[in-house]
Amino acid sequence: MTYDVVIAGGGPAGLAAALTLGRSRKRVLLCDAGPRRNAAAVHLHNFVTRDGITPAEFRRIGRQQLEPYAHVETREARIEEVRGTRGSFDVRLSTGSIKARRILLCTGMVDESPEIEGLGSLWGKSIFICPYCHAWEVQNRRFAYLATSLEKIDFALLLRGWASDVIVLTQGRLNVPDDVRARLKAGGVQVDDRPIARLVPASDGLEMERIEFTDGSSIERDVLFLHPPQHQIEIVTSLGLALDAAGYVQLDPVTLETSVPGVYAAGDLLAPMQGALIAAASGTLTAGVLNHALTVELAIEGLLA
Ligand SMILES: Cc1cc2nc3c(=O)[nH]c(=O)nc-3n(C[C@H](O)[C@H](O)[C@H](O)COP(=O)(O)OP(=O)(O)OC[C@H]3O[C@@H](n4cnc5c(N)ncnc54)[C@H](O)[C@@H]3O)c2cc1C
């Protein structure tokens, strides 16, 4: 049996794509390997109708809403290798091998967290990437922004929309010109250049209490925002898909195919502007465009019921 589409990744993009393809009467296999990118987050926010849901509940509902579509199968499986060409792909899963006409990659991105002691246990609780997702819940607390480039340093001024006490941490690795410091200061943001030794949790272990520096001094902070570098999962690189200069998958603007014919992509792996609703919309759009081309092809070949 050949699947019409195999989807790699069961996050918002993959779930939305599976729904569109299921409703289009396509035979779909949705493979998800876990773990989820937002697994450490307590709640998912800024998704209309789902604001405040847990990430696990979001996925449970997504899977449940696929159940009426009998041609959509879901598997806890990792896609390990994709070979072949448009219309005839051989896909090796952690649970066996299958055939598919199209591949849709919804595998997200891998965050490269900076190696700072204490960061791992506070990730998703006091340490965040996206203020639209998490700043409301911690508004008016003591914020820090770990800046790694001058291009993004204005992000600290954006954070002033949620808190009056915001500092920028450069760890002494960014040469912040005087005029930029003056701009930040005018916006109520101080720059701190001390290198970080560790992030210290409060006694309950759930929230951050302070940031300790290598010189032994410290500053009380409740929240740290940062923009970690990201990379693609191995299958994206092994397929040799064309990436842009920042490492995101490039699509044909009309067909929404990647540079490998028959391989599509949706969600976080396309761009640095990321969010669950953006990923879901991307999955819906790509699945619709994919389905259109595939249905025309199957109709002409006499392969539709
Ligand atoms: C800590 C944190 C909190 C966040 N909070 C929010 C929030 O509140 N609101 C919001 O809108 N956004 C939030 N985001 C961003 C949001 O999680 C992402 O934008 C969204 O999950 C992207 O969806 P996706 O489907 O593209 O990828 P993902 O959700 O990352 O899903 C990709 C899936 O693919 C699977 N996978 C990877 N490789 C394979 C393979 N080879 N075979 C099979 N499966 C594979 C992974 O296991 C994963 O389940 C948060 C992100 C983080 C890191």
Short mmCIF file of C-alpha atoms and ligand atoms in Angstrom, two decimals:
data_model
loop_
_atom_site.label_atom_id
_atom_site.label_comp_id
_atom_site.label_asym_id
_atom_site.label_seq_id
_atom_site.Cartn_x
_atom_site.Cartn_y
_atom_site.Cartn_z
CA MET A 1 0.00 0.00 0.00
CA THR A 2 1.28 3.47 -0.90
CA TYR A 3 0.35 6.43 1.30
CA ASP A 4 -0.57 9.60 -0.53
CA VAL A 5 1.33 11.71 2.00
CA VAL A 6 3.65 10.90 4.88
CA ILE A 7 3.89 13.74 7.39
CA ALA A 8 6.97 13.93 9.62
CA GLY A 9 6.13 15.69 12.89
CA GLY A 10 2.94 15.85 14.94
CA GLY A 11 3.18 19.40 16.28
CA PRO A 12 0.75 22.17 15.28
CA ALA A 13 1.94 22.19 11.64
CA GLY A 14 1.73 18.41 11.18
CA LEU A 15 -1.63 18.10 12.94
CA ALA A 16 -3.16 20.90 10.88
CA ALA A 17 -1.79 19.44 7.65
CA ALA A 18 -3.14 15.97 8.54
CA LEU A 19 -6.60 17.46 9.15
CA THR A 20 -6.65 19.21 5.77
CA LEU A 21 -5.41 16.10 3.95
CA GLY A 22 -7.81 13.82 5.86
CA ARG A 23 -10.72 16.04 4.88
CA SER A 24 -9.43 15.80 1.29
CA ARG A 25 -9.83 11.99 1.42
CA LYS A 26 -6.09 11.36 1.14
CA ARG A 27 -4.39 8.36 2.70
CA VAL A 28 -2.06 9.93 5.26
CA LEU A 29 0.51 8.65 7.73
CA LEU A 30 1.43 11.14 10.47
CA CYS A 31 4.64 10.12 12.25
CA ASP A 32 5.75 11.85 15.41
CA ALA A 33 8.92 11.01 17.25
CA GLY A 34 8.64 13.40 20.20
CA PRO A 35 9.95 15.27 22.11
CA ARG A 36 8.00 18.45 21.50
CA ARG A 37 9.85 21.75 21.15
CA ASN A 38 7.56 23.46 23.67
CA ALA A 39 7.51 20.45 26.03
CA ALA A 40 8.98 22.50 28.88
CA ALA A 41 6.28 25.18 28.63
CA VAL A 42 3.60 25.03 31.31
CA HIS A 43 0.91 26.53 29.08
CA LEU A 44 0.48 27.48 25.44
CA HIS A 45 -0.74 31.02 24.84
CA ASN A 46 -1.73 33.36 22.04
CA PHE A 47 -3.60 30.69 20.04
CA VAL A 48 -7.14 31.92 19.57
CA THR A 49 -9.66 29.44 21.13
CA ARG A 50 -6.79 27.61 22.89
CA ASP A 51 -5.18 30.35 25.04
CA GLY A 52 -3.80 28.81 28.25
CA ILE A 53 -4.11 25.15 27.24
CA THR A 54 -1.24 22.78 28.13
CA PRO A 55 0.91 21.69 25.17
CA ALA A 56 -0.01 18.04 25.87
CA GLU A 57 -3.75 18.81 25.82
CA PHE A 58 -3.33 20.76 22.57
CA ARG A 59 -1.81 17.70 20.91
CA ARG A 60 -4.41 15.37 22.44
CA ILE A 61 -7.25 17.43 20.92
CA GLY A 62 -5.39 17.62 17.62
CA ARG A 63 -5.07 13.83 17.48
CA GLN A 64 -8.67 13.31 18.63
CA GLN A 65 -9.99 15.54 15.85
CA LEU A 66 -8.19 13.37 13.28
CA GLU A 67 -10.04 10.23 14.43
CA PRO A 68 -13.16 10.69 12.22
CA TYR A 69 -10.92 10.67 9.14
CA ALA A 70 -10.37 6.96 8.67
CA HIS A 71 -7.66 7.42 6.04
CA VAL A 72 -5.42 9.28 8.49
CA GLU A 73 -3.16 7.02 10.51
CA THR A 74 -0.93 8.29 13.33
CA ARG A 75 2.18 6.54 14.60
CA GLU A 76 4.73 7.18 17.33
CA ALA A 77 7.63 6.68 14.97
CA ARG A 78 10.72 8.52 13.79
CA ILE A 79 11.27 9.05 10.08
CA GLU A 80 14.88 8.02 9.64
CA GLU A 81 15.44 8.13 5.90
CA VAL A 82 13.63 9.25 2.75
CA ARG A 83 14.72 7.99 -0.67
CA GLY A 84 13.16 8.05 -4.11
CA THR A 85 11.48 10.67 -6.24
CA ARG A 86 8.22 12.60 -6.53
CA GLY A 87 5.37 10.08 -6.66
CA SER A 88 7.42 7.17 -5.33
CA PHE A 89 9.27 7.67 -2.05
CA ASP A 90 10.64 4.90 0.16
CA VAL A 91 10.46 6.00 3.78
CA ARG A 92 12.34 4.21 6.54
CA LEU A 93 10.67 4.63 9.93
CA SER A 94 11.89 3.51 13.34
CA THR A 95 9.04 0.94 13.11
CA GLY A 96 9.51 -0.31 9.52
CA SER A 97 9.42 0.92 5.93
CA ILE A 98 6.58 2.35 3.86
CA LYS A 99 5.95 3.96 0.47
CA ALA A 100 4.53 7.42 -0.17
CA ARG A 101 3.72 9.71 -3.08
CA ARG A 102 4.57 12.91 -1.21
CA ILE A 103 6.55 13.85 1.91
CA LEU A 104 5.56 16.74 4.17
CA LEU A 105 8.19 17.77 6.72
CA CYS A 106 6.77 19.44 9.84
CA THR A 107 9.71 18.64 12.06
CA GLY A 108 10.16 22.05 13.70
CA MET A 109 13.54 23.41 14.76
CA VAL A 110 16.03 22.38 17.43
CA ASP A 111 16.93 25.14 19.91
CA GLU A 112 20.59 25.36 20.90
CA SER A 113 20.33 26.55 24.49
CA PRO A 114 23.34 28.49 25.77
CA GLU A 115 25.40 26.53 28.27
CA ILE A 116 24.57 28.44 31.43
CA GLU A 117 24.20 26.59 34.72
CA GLY A 118 20.58 26.53 35.88
CA LEU A 119 19.11 27.34 32.47
CA GLY A 120 17.78 23.86 31.73
CA SER A 121 15.59 23.55 34.83
CA LEU A 122 14.11 27.05 34.38
CA TRP A 123 13.49 26.73 30.60
CA GLY A 124 9.82 27.38 29.84
CA LYS A 125 9.12 28.49 33.44
CA SER A 126 11.22 31.66 33.88
CA ILE A 127 13.11 31.59 30.60
CA PHE A 128 11.24 32.41 27.43
CA ILE A 129 11.75 33.24 23.77
CA CYS A 130 8.44 34.83 22.76
CA PRO A 131 6.87 37.66 24.78
CA TYR A 132 3.55 37.32 22.94
CA CYS A 133 3.38 33.75 24.27
CA HIS A 134 4.53 34.28 27.85
CA ALA A 135 5.10 37.90 28.95
CA TRP A 136 1.50 38.57 30.03
CA GLU A 137 1.76 36.02 32.84
CA VAL A 138 4.95 37.62 34.23
CA GLN A 139 4.17 41.27 33.52
CA ASN A 140 5.69 43.84 35.88
CA ARG A 141 8.26 41.35 37.19
CA ARG A 142 12.03 41.93 36.88
CA PHE A 143 13.06 41.14 33.29
CA ALA A 144 16.44 40.45 31.68
CA TYR A 145 17.20 39.99 27.99
CA LEU A 146 20.29 38.00 26.99
CA ALA A 147 21.46 39.84 23.88
CA THR A 148 23.68 38.04 21.40
CA SER A 149 23.53 40.50 18.51
CA LEU A 150 23.21 44.24 18.07
CA GLU A 151 20.50 43.70 15.42
CA LYS A 152 18.16 42.25 18.04
CA ILE A 153 19.06 44.49 20.98
CA ASP A 154 15.90 46.61 20.53
CA PHE A 155 14.02 43.50 21.71
CA ALA A 156 14.77 44.81 25.23
CA LEU A 157 12.75 47.94 24.44
CA LEU A 158 9.90 45.74 23.18
CA LEU A 159 9.91 43.99 26.57
CA ARG A 160 9.26 47.37 28.21
CA GLY A 161 5.70 46.89 26.98
CA TRP A 162 5.28 44.31 29.75
CA ALA A 163 7.64 45.47 32.50
CA SER A 164 9.22 48.71 33.71
CA ASP A 165 12.35 46.94 35.04
CA VAL A 166 14.25 45.53 32.04
CA ILE A 167 18.02 45.04 31.68
CA VAL A 168 20.11 43.79 28.77
CA LEU A 169 22.84 41.24 29.51
CA THR A 170 25.72 41.16 27.03
CA GLN A 171 28.15 38.98 29.04
CA GLY A 172 30.82 41.35 27.72
CA ARG A 173 30.58 39.62 24.33
CA LEU A 174 28.76 42.44 22.52
CA ASN A 175 30.36 45.76 21.84
CA VAL A 176 27.36 48.03 22.42
CA PRO A 177 28.13 51.52 21.03
CA ASP A 178 27.46 54.55 23.21
CA ASP A 179 24.58 55.78 21.03
CA VAL A 180 22.83 52.40 21.35
CA ARG A 181 23.34 52.43 25.13
CA ALA A 182 21.89 55.95 25.20
CA ARG A 183 18.84 54.82 23.18
CA LEU A 184 18.25 51.89 25.51
CA LYS A 185 18.70 54.15 28.54
CA ALA A 186 16.20 56.64 27.10
CA GLY A 187 13.75 53.73 26.88
CA GLY A 188 14.40 52.77 30.49
CA VAL A 189 16.73 49.82 29.79
CA GLN A 190 20.18 49.45 31.39
CA VAL A 191 23.00 47.39 29.85
CA ASP A 192 24.91 44.98 32.11
CA ASP A 193 28.15 43.53 30.68
CA ARG A 194 29.08 41.13 33.49
CA PRO A 195 29.58 37.49 32.35
CA ILE A 196 26.95 35.13 33.81
CA ALA A 197 28.05 32.31 36.10
CA ARG A 198 24.64 30.74 36.75
CA LEU A 199 20.90 31.25 37.07
CA VAL A 200 19.71 30.66 40.62
CA PRO A 201 16.20 29.26 41.16
CA ALA A 202 13.97 30.24 44.08
CA SER A 203 13.65 27.71 46.90
CA ASP A 204 10.60 26.08 45.24
CA GLY A 205 12.81 25.42 42.20
CA LEU A 206 10.06 26.61 39.86
CA GLU A 207 11.05 30.20 39.21
CA MET A 208 14.28 32.14 38.84
CA GLU A 209 15.36 34.24 41.81
CA ARG A 210 18.60 35.85 40.65
CA ILE A 211 21.41 35.80 38.14
CA GLU A 212 24.92 35.30 39.51
CA PHE A 213 27.93 36.70 37.69
CA THR A 214 31.45 35.31 37.47
CA ASP A 215 32.79 38.11 39.71
CA GLY A 216 30.58 36.81 42.56
CA SER A 217 28.03 39.64 42.33
CA SER A 218 24.39 38.99 41.45
CA ILE A 219 21.18 40.71 40.42
CA GLU A 220 17.62 39.75 41.33
CA ARG A 221 15.67 38.78 38.18
CA ASP A 222 12.46 36.80 37.76
CA VAL A 223 12.43 36.37 33.99
CA LEU A 224 15.02 35.92 31.25
CA PHE A 225 14.25 36.24 27.54
CA LEU A 226 16.67 35.00 24.89
CA HIS A 227 16.90 34.02 21.23
CA PRO A 228 18.86 30.76 21.06
CA PRO A 229 20.37 29.74 17.72
CA GLN A 230 18.45 26.93 16.02
CA HIS A 231 19.26 24.12 13.63
CA GLN A 232 17.30 21.71 11.42
CA ILE A 233 16.92 18.03 12.28
CA GLU A 234 19.22 15.63 10.46
CA ILE A 235 16.69 14.40 7.91
CA VAL A 236 16.27 17.92 6.52
CA THR A 237 20.01 18.25 6.00
CA SER A 238 20.46 14.71 4.68
CA LEU A 239 17.78 15.33 2.03
CA GLY A 240 19.90 18.27 0.86
CA LEU A 241 17.00 20.74 0.88
CA ALA A 242 17.92 24.30 -0.09
CA LEU A 243 18.12 26.49 3.02
CA ASP A 244 18.27 30.27 3.28
CA ALA A 245 21.26 32.08 4.80
CA ALA A 246 19.77 31.72 8.29
CA GLY A 247 19.25 27.95 7.87
CA TYR A 248 15.49 27.83 7.21
CA VAL A 249 13.95 25.67 4.45
CA GLN A 250 13.24 27.51 1.21
CA LEU A 251 10.01 26.82 -0.69
CA ASP A 252 8.93 27.43 -4.24
CA PRO A 253 6.55 30.40 -3.83
CA VAL A 254 3.89 28.84 -6.08
CA THR A 255 4.02 25.08 -5.49
CA LEU A 256 5.24 25.35 -1.86
CA GLU A 257 7.58 22.43 -2.61
CA THR A 258 11.11 22.41 -1.23
CA SER A 259 14.03 22.23 -3.64
CA VAL A 260 13.47 18.43 -3.77
CA PRO A 261 10.40 17.71 -5.94
CA GLY A 262 7.62 15.99 -4.00
CA VAL A 263 9.02 17.03 -0.61
CA TYR A 264 7.05 19.79 1.13
CA ALA A 265 7.65 21.60 4.42
CA ALA A 266 5.55 23.59 6.89
CA GLY A 267 5.85 25.20 10.32
CA ASP A 268 8.79 26.46 12.35
CA LEU A 269 11.40 25.04 9.99
CA LEU A 270 10.53 27.74 7.43
CA ALA A 271 11.31 30.99 9.26
CA PRO A 272 12.44 32.57 12.54
CA MET A 273 9.01 34.14 13.17
CA GLN A 274 7.54 31.18 15.01
CA GLY A 275 4.41 30.32 16.96
CA ALA A 276 1.91 27.50 17.24
CA LEU A 277 -0.84 29.30 15.30
CA ILE A 278 1.61 30.40 12.60
CA ALA A 279 2.81 26.78 12.28
CA ALA A 280 -0.75 25.44 12.15
CA ALA A 281 -1.68 27.96 9.43
CA SER A 282 1.42 27.00 7.49
CA GLY A 283 0.48 23.30 7.74
CA THR A 284 -3.05 24.02 6.50
CA LEU A 285 -1.83 26.12 3.58
CA THR A 286 0.88 23.72 2.44
CA ALA A 287 -1.43 20.71 2.74
CA GLY A 288 -4.04 22.45 0.60
CA VAL A 289 -1.58 23.34 -2.15
CA LEU A 290 -0.03 19.85 -2.01
CA ASN A 291 -3.47 18.24 -2.19
CA HIS A 292 -4.48 20.31 -5.22
CA ALA A 293 -1.46 19.21 -7.27
CA LEU A 294 -1.69 15.60 -6.11
CA THR A 295 -5.42 15.30 -6.80
CA VAL A 296 -5.03 16.64 -10.33
CA GLU A 297 -2.23 14.13 -10.94
CA LEU A 298 -4.21 11.18 -9.51
CA ALA A 299 -7.33 12.15 -11.48
CA ILE A 300 -5.43 12.25 -14.78
CA GLU A 301 -3.76 8.92 -13.99
CA GLY A 302 -7.15 7.38 -13.20
CA LEU A 303 -6.11 6.63 -9.63
CA LEU A 304 -8.98 8.39 -7.84
CA ALA A 305 -11.93 6.35 -6.61
C1 LIG B 1 9.49 26.73 25.62
C2 LIG B 1 8.62 27.14 24.45
C3 LIG B 1 7.35 27.67 24.69
C4 LIG B 1 6.54 28.05 23.62
N1 LIG B 1 5.32 28.59 23.89
C5 LIG B 1 4.52 28.97 22.88
C6 LIG B 1 3.23 29.54 23.14
O1 LIG B 1 2.83 29.72 24.29
N2 LIG B 1 2.47 29.91 22.07
C7 LIG B 1 2.90 29.74 20.77
O2 LIG B 1 2.16 30.09 19.85
N3 LIG B 1 4.11 29.19 20.51
C8 LIG B 1 4.92 28.81 21.52
N4 LIG B 1 6.14 28.26 21.25
C9 LIG B 1 6.51 28.02 19.86
C10 LIG B 1 5.75 26.79 19.35
O3 LIG B 1 5.94 25.71 20.24
C11 LIG B 1 6.24 26.43 17.96
O4 LIG B 1 6.18 27.56 17.12
C12 LIG B 1 5.38 25.30 17.36
O5 LIG B 1 5.36 24.17 18.22
C13 LIG B 1 5.93 24.91 16.01
O6 LIG B 1 5.14 23.88 15.49
P1 LIG B 1 5.74 22.85 14.42
O7 LIG B 1 4.63 21.90 14.16
O8 LIG B 1 6.36 23.59 13.30
O9 LIG B 1 6.95 22.11 15.17
P2 LIG B 1 7.00 21.35 16.56
O10 LIG B 1 5.88 21.73 17.45
O11 LIG B 1 8.39 21.56 17.06
O12 LIG B 1 6.78 19.83 16.19
C14 LIG B 1 7.74 19.10 15.47
C15 LIG B 1 7.53 17.64 15.79
O13 LIG B 1 8.28 16.86 14.87
C16 LIG B 1 8.80 15.75 15.56
N5 LIG B 1 9.92 15.21 14.80
C17 LIG B 1 11.16 15.73 14.65
N6 LIG B 1 11.89 14.95 13.86
C18 LIG B 1 11.10 13.90 13.49
C19 LIG B 1 11.30 12.75 12.66
N7 LIG B 1 12.46 12.51 12.06
N8 LIG B 1 10.27 11.88 12.51
C20 LIG B 1 9.07 12.11 13.11
N9 LIG B 1 8.84 13.19 13.90
C21 LIG B 1 9.84 14.06 14.08
C22 LIG B 1 9.19 16.32 16.92
O14 LIG B 1 9.33 15.31 17.87
C23 LIG B 1 8.02 17.25 17.19
O15 LIG B 1 6.99 16.56 17.87
C24 LIG B 1 6.99 27.88 22.29
C25 LIG B 1 8.26 27.34 22.04
C26 LIG B 1 9.08 26.98 23.10
C27 LIG B 1 10.45 26.42 22.83
#
